[in-house]
Structure formats: structure tokens, C-alpha cells
Amino acid sequence: LQQKNAYMLTLKSFFRALDKDDSGMLVYDELLESFQDPKKCAHFRQLGIDTDELEKLFILMDEDHSGGISQAQFILGCLRLKGDAKNVDLEILRQDVNFVTDQILWLRQCLDPRCDRPNTAALL
């Protein structure tokens, strides 16, 4: 528990260092600029986050697709993506499955006007 709390505090501190304009939101350009600094790249790797595909990393953390990552999204994203690249691949797959499921539900609702609310149980 102490290790997890220390990791969370480190993530909060790192987020503040990445958020150059102190807006509370980390935009892609800020992240990209930060990764020009080898020390910040090394810090990410030390936290267990694969930085090889920065754009994918940003998209995965920006779950609400707002174009920015809040501190909470950053921390949750780091916790989810910590570890081997396999975790990143699994997160990409999870988001892809959620997208496809949403599209199927939307299409089903469009094709059956009598259906007020999609029945998700019928798809599973």
C-alpha cells in the first residue's frame, strides 16, 4: 500500500512537471515537447510506462476524447498501462472493442425504429 501511495504521489508530481501551462490539462503538444527531454523519457520508463508510441499513449489516456488529459486520467492511465508493452496492447484492444460495441448498438437502434433502447444482452 505504501508503494502504491508513493507511486501515485510520483505520478501527481510528474503530471505537474509535464503540464507546462499549469492548466490542469495535459495536451498532446505539451507531452510531445516534454519527450524531447531525455530525462523525462527516462522518468516515464522508470515508472513502467512504454514511451515508444507517444501518440497512442496520449489517445489511450484521453478516454473522453477531449484533446486533453486531466491529472486523474493521467494517473489512471499510468496505472493501467504500467508494465510490459502487452498492457498497452490490451488497452488498445479494450478501447477498440468498446468502440465496435457502441457502433453495433447504434446500428441496431437505427435499423429497428421500434426499439427505443438497445438490448445489449442480445448482442452478447
PDB file of C-alpha atoms in Angstrom:
ATOM      1  CA  LEU A   1       0.000   0.000   0.000  1.00  0.00           C
ATOM      2  CA  GLN A   2       2.865   2.373   0.790  1.00  0.00           C
ATOM      3  CA  GLN A   3       4.473   1.620  -2.565  1.00  0.00           C
ATOM      4  CA  LYS A   4       1.216   2.358  -4.380  1.00  0.00           C
ATOM      5  CA  ASN A   5       0.795   5.650  -2.498  1.00  0.00           C
ATOM      6  CA  ALA A   6       4.370   6.643  -3.285  1.00  0.00           C
ATOM      7  CA  TYR A   7       3.800   5.756  -6.958  1.00  0.00           C
ATOM      8  CA  MET A   8       0.632   7.903  -7.015  1.00  0.00           C
ATOM      9  CA  LEU A   9       2.453  10.868  -5.462  1.00  0.00           C
ATOM     10  CA  THR A  10       5.226  10.493  -8.028  1.00  0.00           C
ATOM     11  CA  LEU A  11       2.635  10.484 -10.825  1.00  0.00           C
ATOM     12  CA  LYS A  12       0.988  13.643  -9.466  1.00  0.00           C
ATOM     13  CA  SER A  13       4.326  15.394  -9.280  1.00  0.00           C
ATOM     14  CA  PHE A  14       5.313  14.234 -12.765  1.00  0.00           C
ATOM     15  CA  PHE A  15       1.971  15.409 -14.186  1.00  0.00           C
ATOM     16  CA  ARG A  16       2.578  18.889 -12.769  1.00  0.00           C
ATOM     17  CA  ALA A  17       6.040  18.915 -14.363  1.00  0.00           C
ATOM     18  CA  LEU A  18       4.573  17.934 -17.752  1.00  0.00           C
ATOM     19  CA  ASP A  19       1.703  20.460 -17.561  1.00  0.00           C
ATOM     20  CA  LYS A  20       3.768  23.453 -18.672  1.00  0.00           C
ATOM     21  CA  ASP A  21       0.931  25.998 -18.659  1.00  0.00           C
ATOM     22  CA  ASP A  22      -0.488  24.850 -15.290  1.00  0.00           C
ATOM     23  CA  SER A  23      -3.931  24.410 -16.847  1.00  0.00           C
ATOM     24  CA  GLY A  24      -4.609  21.118 -15.107  1.00  0.00           C
ATOM     25  CA  MET A  25      -4.866  19.513 -18.535  1.00  0.00           C
ATOM     26  CA  LEU A  26      -2.047  17.930 -20.472  1.00  0.00           C
ATOM     27  CA  VAL A  27      -2.403  18.408 -24.226  1.00  0.00           C
ATOM     28  CA  TYR A  28      -0.536  16.382 -26.831  1.00  0.00           C
ATOM     29  CA  ASP A  29       1.855  19.213 -27.713  1.00  0.00           C
ATOM     30  CA  GLU A  30       2.932  19.533 -24.061  1.00  0.00           C
ATOM     31  CA  LEU A  31       3.554  15.807 -23.879  1.00  0.00           C
ATOM     32  CA  LEU A  32       5.425  15.812 -27.186  1.00  0.00           C
ATOM     33  CA  GLU A  33       7.580  18.749 -26.082  1.00  0.00           C
ATOM     34  CA  SER A  34       8.329  17.066 -22.764  1.00  0.00           C
ATOM     35  CA  PHE A  35       9.548  13.975 -24.554  1.00  0.00           C
ATOM     36  CA  GLN A  36      12.254  15.995 -26.244  1.00  0.00           C
ATOM     37  CA  ASP A  37      13.880  15.909 -22.814  1.00  0.00           C
ATOM     38  CA  PRO A  38      15.672  12.551 -22.331  1.00  0.00           C
ATOM     39  CA  LYS A  39      15.299  12.867 -18.540  1.00  0.00           C
ATOM     40  CA  LYS A  40      11.505  12.955 -18.796  1.00  0.00           C
ATOM     41  CA  CYS A  41      11.516   9.970 -21.172  1.00  0.00           C
ATOM     42  CA  ALA A  42      13.683   8.086 -18.710  1.00  0.00           C
ATOM     43  CA  HIS A  43      11.361   9.068 -15.868  1.00  0.00           C
ATOM     44  CA  PHE A  44       8.382   7.619 -17.757  1.00  0.00           C
ATOM     45  CA  ARG A  45      10.270   4.385 -18.361  1.00  0.00           C
ATOM     46  CA  GLN A  46      11.255   4.282 -14.694  1.00  0.00           C
ATOM     47  CA  LEU A  47       7.539   4.498 -13.856  1.00  0.00           C
ATOM     48  CA  GLY A  48       6.990   1.420 -16.024  1.00  0.00           C
ATOM     49  CA  ILE A  49       5.318   3.221 -18.941  1.00  0.00           C
ATOM     50  CA  ASP A  50       6.349   2.341 -22.501  1.00  0.00           C
ATOM     51  CA  THR A  51       7.011   5.579 -24.387  1.00  0.00           C
ATOM     52  CA  ASP A  52       7.751   4.128 -27.818  1.00  0.00           C
ATOM     53  CA  GLU A  53       4.401   5.214 -29.255  1.00  0.00           C
ATOM     54  CA  LEU A  54       3.637   8.556 -27.685  1.00  0.00           C
ATOM     55  CA  GLU A  55       0.542   9.310 -29.769  1.00  0.00           C
ATOM     56  CA  LYS A  56      -1.100   6.000 -28.821  1.00  0.00           C
ATOM     57  CA  LEU A  57      -0.199   6.615 -25.197  1.00  0.00           C
ATOM     58  CA  PHE A  58      -1.922  10.003 -25.309  1.00  0.00           C
ATOM     59  CA  ILE A  59      -5.032   8.620 -27.037  1.00  0.00           C
ATOM     60  CA  LEU A  60      -5.326   5.802 -24.502  1.00  0.00           C
ATOM     61  CA  MET A  61      -5.125   8.212 -21.581  1.00  0.00           C
ATOM     62  CA  ASP A  62      -7.580  10.692 -23.140  1.00  0.00           C
ATOM     63  CA  GLU A  63     -10.566   8.410 -22.598  1.00  0.00           C
ATOM     64  CA  ASP A  64     -13.172  11.148 -23.025  1.00  0.00           C
ATOM     65  CA  HIS A  65     -11.556  12.263 -26.319  1.00  0.00           C
ATOM     66  CA  SER A  66     -11.449  15.881 -25.148  1.00  0.00           C
ATOM     67  CA  GLY A  67      -7.987  16.514 -26.552  1.00  0.00           C
ATOM     68  CA  GLY A  68      -6.519  16.826 -23.074  1.00  0.00           C
ATOM     69  CA  ILE A  69      -5.576  14.587 -20.195  1.00  0.00           C
ATOM     70  CA  SER A  70      -6.581  15.577 -16.680  1.00  0.00           C
ATOM     71  CA  GLN A  71      -4.439  14.627 -13.712  1.00  0.00           C
ATOM     72  CA  ALA A  72      -6.914  11.855 -12.824  1.00  0.00           C
ATOM     73  CA  GLN A  73      -6.845  10.481 -16.387  1.00  0.00           C
ATOM     74  CA  PHE A  74      -3.049  10.610 -16.353  1.00  0.00           C
ATOM     75  CA  ILE A  75      -2.790   8.711 -13.073  1.00  0.00           C
ATOM     76  CA  LEU A  76      -5.381   6.095 -14.060  1.00  0.00           C
ATOM     77  CA  GLY A  77      -3.768   5.731 -17.464  1.00  0.00           C
ATOM     78  CA  CYS A  78      -0.326   5.199 -15.955  1.00  0.00           C
ATOM     79  CA  LEU A  79      -1.708   2.635 -13.519  1.00  0.00           C
ATOM     80  CA  ARG A  80      -3.472   0.788 -16.359  1.00  0.00           C
ATOM     81  CA  LEU A  81      -0.557   0.938 -18.775  1.00  0.00           C
ATOM     82  CA  LYS A  82       2.226   0.225 -16.308  1.00  0.00           C
ATOM     83  CA  GLY A  83       4.290  -2.792 -17.207  1.00  0.00           C
ATOM     84  CA  ASP A  84       5.112  -4.604 -20.394  1.00  0.00           C
ATOM     85  CA  ALA A  85       4.027  -3.363 -23.797  1.00  0.00           C
ATOM     86  CA  LYS A  86       1.399  -6.108 -23.596  1.00  0.00           C
ATOM     87  CA  ASN A  87      -0.594  -3.876 -21.233  1.00  0.00           C
ATOM     88  CA  VAL A  88      -0.666  -1.120 -23.857  1.00  0.00           C
ATOM     89  CA  ASP A  89      -1.762  -3.619 -26.493  1.00  0.00           C
ATOM     90  CA  LEU A  90      -4.533  -4.896 -24.225  1.00  0.00           C
ATOM     91  CA  GLU A  91      -5.728  -1.356 -23.528  1.00  0.00           C
ATOM     92  CA  ILE A  92      -5.843  -0.594 -27.261  1.00  0.00           C
ATOM     93  CA  LEU A  93      -7.851  -3.778 -27.769  1.00  0.00           C
ATOM     94  CA  ARG A  94     -10.225  -2.854 -24.915  1.00  0.00           C
ATOM     95  CA  GLN A  95     -10.930   0.547 -26.418  1.00  0.00           C
ATOM     96  CA  ASP A  96     -11.386  -0.956 -29.890  1.00  0.00           C
ATOM     97  CA  VAL A  97     -13.903  -3.470 -28.532  1.00  0.00           C
ATOM     98  CA  ASN A  98     -15.798  -0.691 -26.740  1.00  0.00           C
ATOM     99  CA  PHE A  99     -15.904   1.345 -29.963  1.00  0.00           C
ATOM    100  CA  VAL A 100     -17.152  -1.576 -32.062  1.00  0.00           C
ATOM    101  CA  THR A 101     -19.775  -2.468 -29.444  1.00  0.00           C
ATOM    102  CA  ASP A 102     -21.051   1.117 -29.437  1.00  0.00           C
ATOM    103  CA  GLN A 103     -21.237   1.109 -33.224  1.00  0.00           C
ATOM    104  CA  ILE A 104     -23.165  -2.177 -33.286  1.00  0.00           C
ATOM    105  CA  LEU A 105     -25.633  -0.880 -30.721  1.00  0.00           C
ATOM    106  CA  TRP A 106     -26.092   2.337 -32.658  1.00  0.00           C
ATOM    107  CA  LEU A 107     -26.655   0.472 -35.940  1.00  0.00           C
ATOM    108  CA  ARG A 108     -29.100  -1.899 -34.314  1.00  0.00           C
ATOM    109  CA  GLN A 109     -31.080   1.013 -32.948  1.00  0.00           C
ATOM    110  CA  CYS A 110     -31.063   2.753 -36.342  1.00  0.00           C
ATOM    111  CA  LEU A 111     -32.257  -0.354 -38.152  1.00  0.00           C
ATOM    112  CA  ASP A 112     -35.065  -1.108 -35.717  1.00  0.00           C
ATOM    113  CA  PRO A 113     -37.045   2.088 -35.068  1.00  0.00           C
ATOM    114  CA  ARG A 114     -39.397   0.164 -32.772  1.00  0.00           C
ATOM    115  CA  CYS A 115     -36.531  -0.371 -30.380  1.00  0.00           C
ATOM    116  CA  ASP A 116     -36.354   2.620 -28.027  1.00  0.00           C
ATOM    117  CA  ARG A 117     -33.355   1.336 -26.155  1.00  0.00           C
ATOM    118  CA  PRO A 118     -30.741  -1.100 -27.457  1.00  0.00           C
ATOM    119  CA  ASN A 119     -30.803  -4.503 -25.801  1.00  0.00           C
ATOM    120  CA  THR A 120     -27.148  -5.141 -25.030  1.00  0.00           C
ATOM    121  CA  ALA A 121     -27.873  -8.634 -23.703  1.00  0.00           C
ATOM    122  CA  ALA A 122     -28.997  -9.759 -27.147  1.00  0.00           C
ATOM    123  CA  LEU A 123     -25.592  -8.900 -28.588  1.00  0.00           C
ATOM    124  CA  LEU A 124     -23.568 -10.795 -26.018  1.00  0.00           C
TER     125      LEU A 124
END
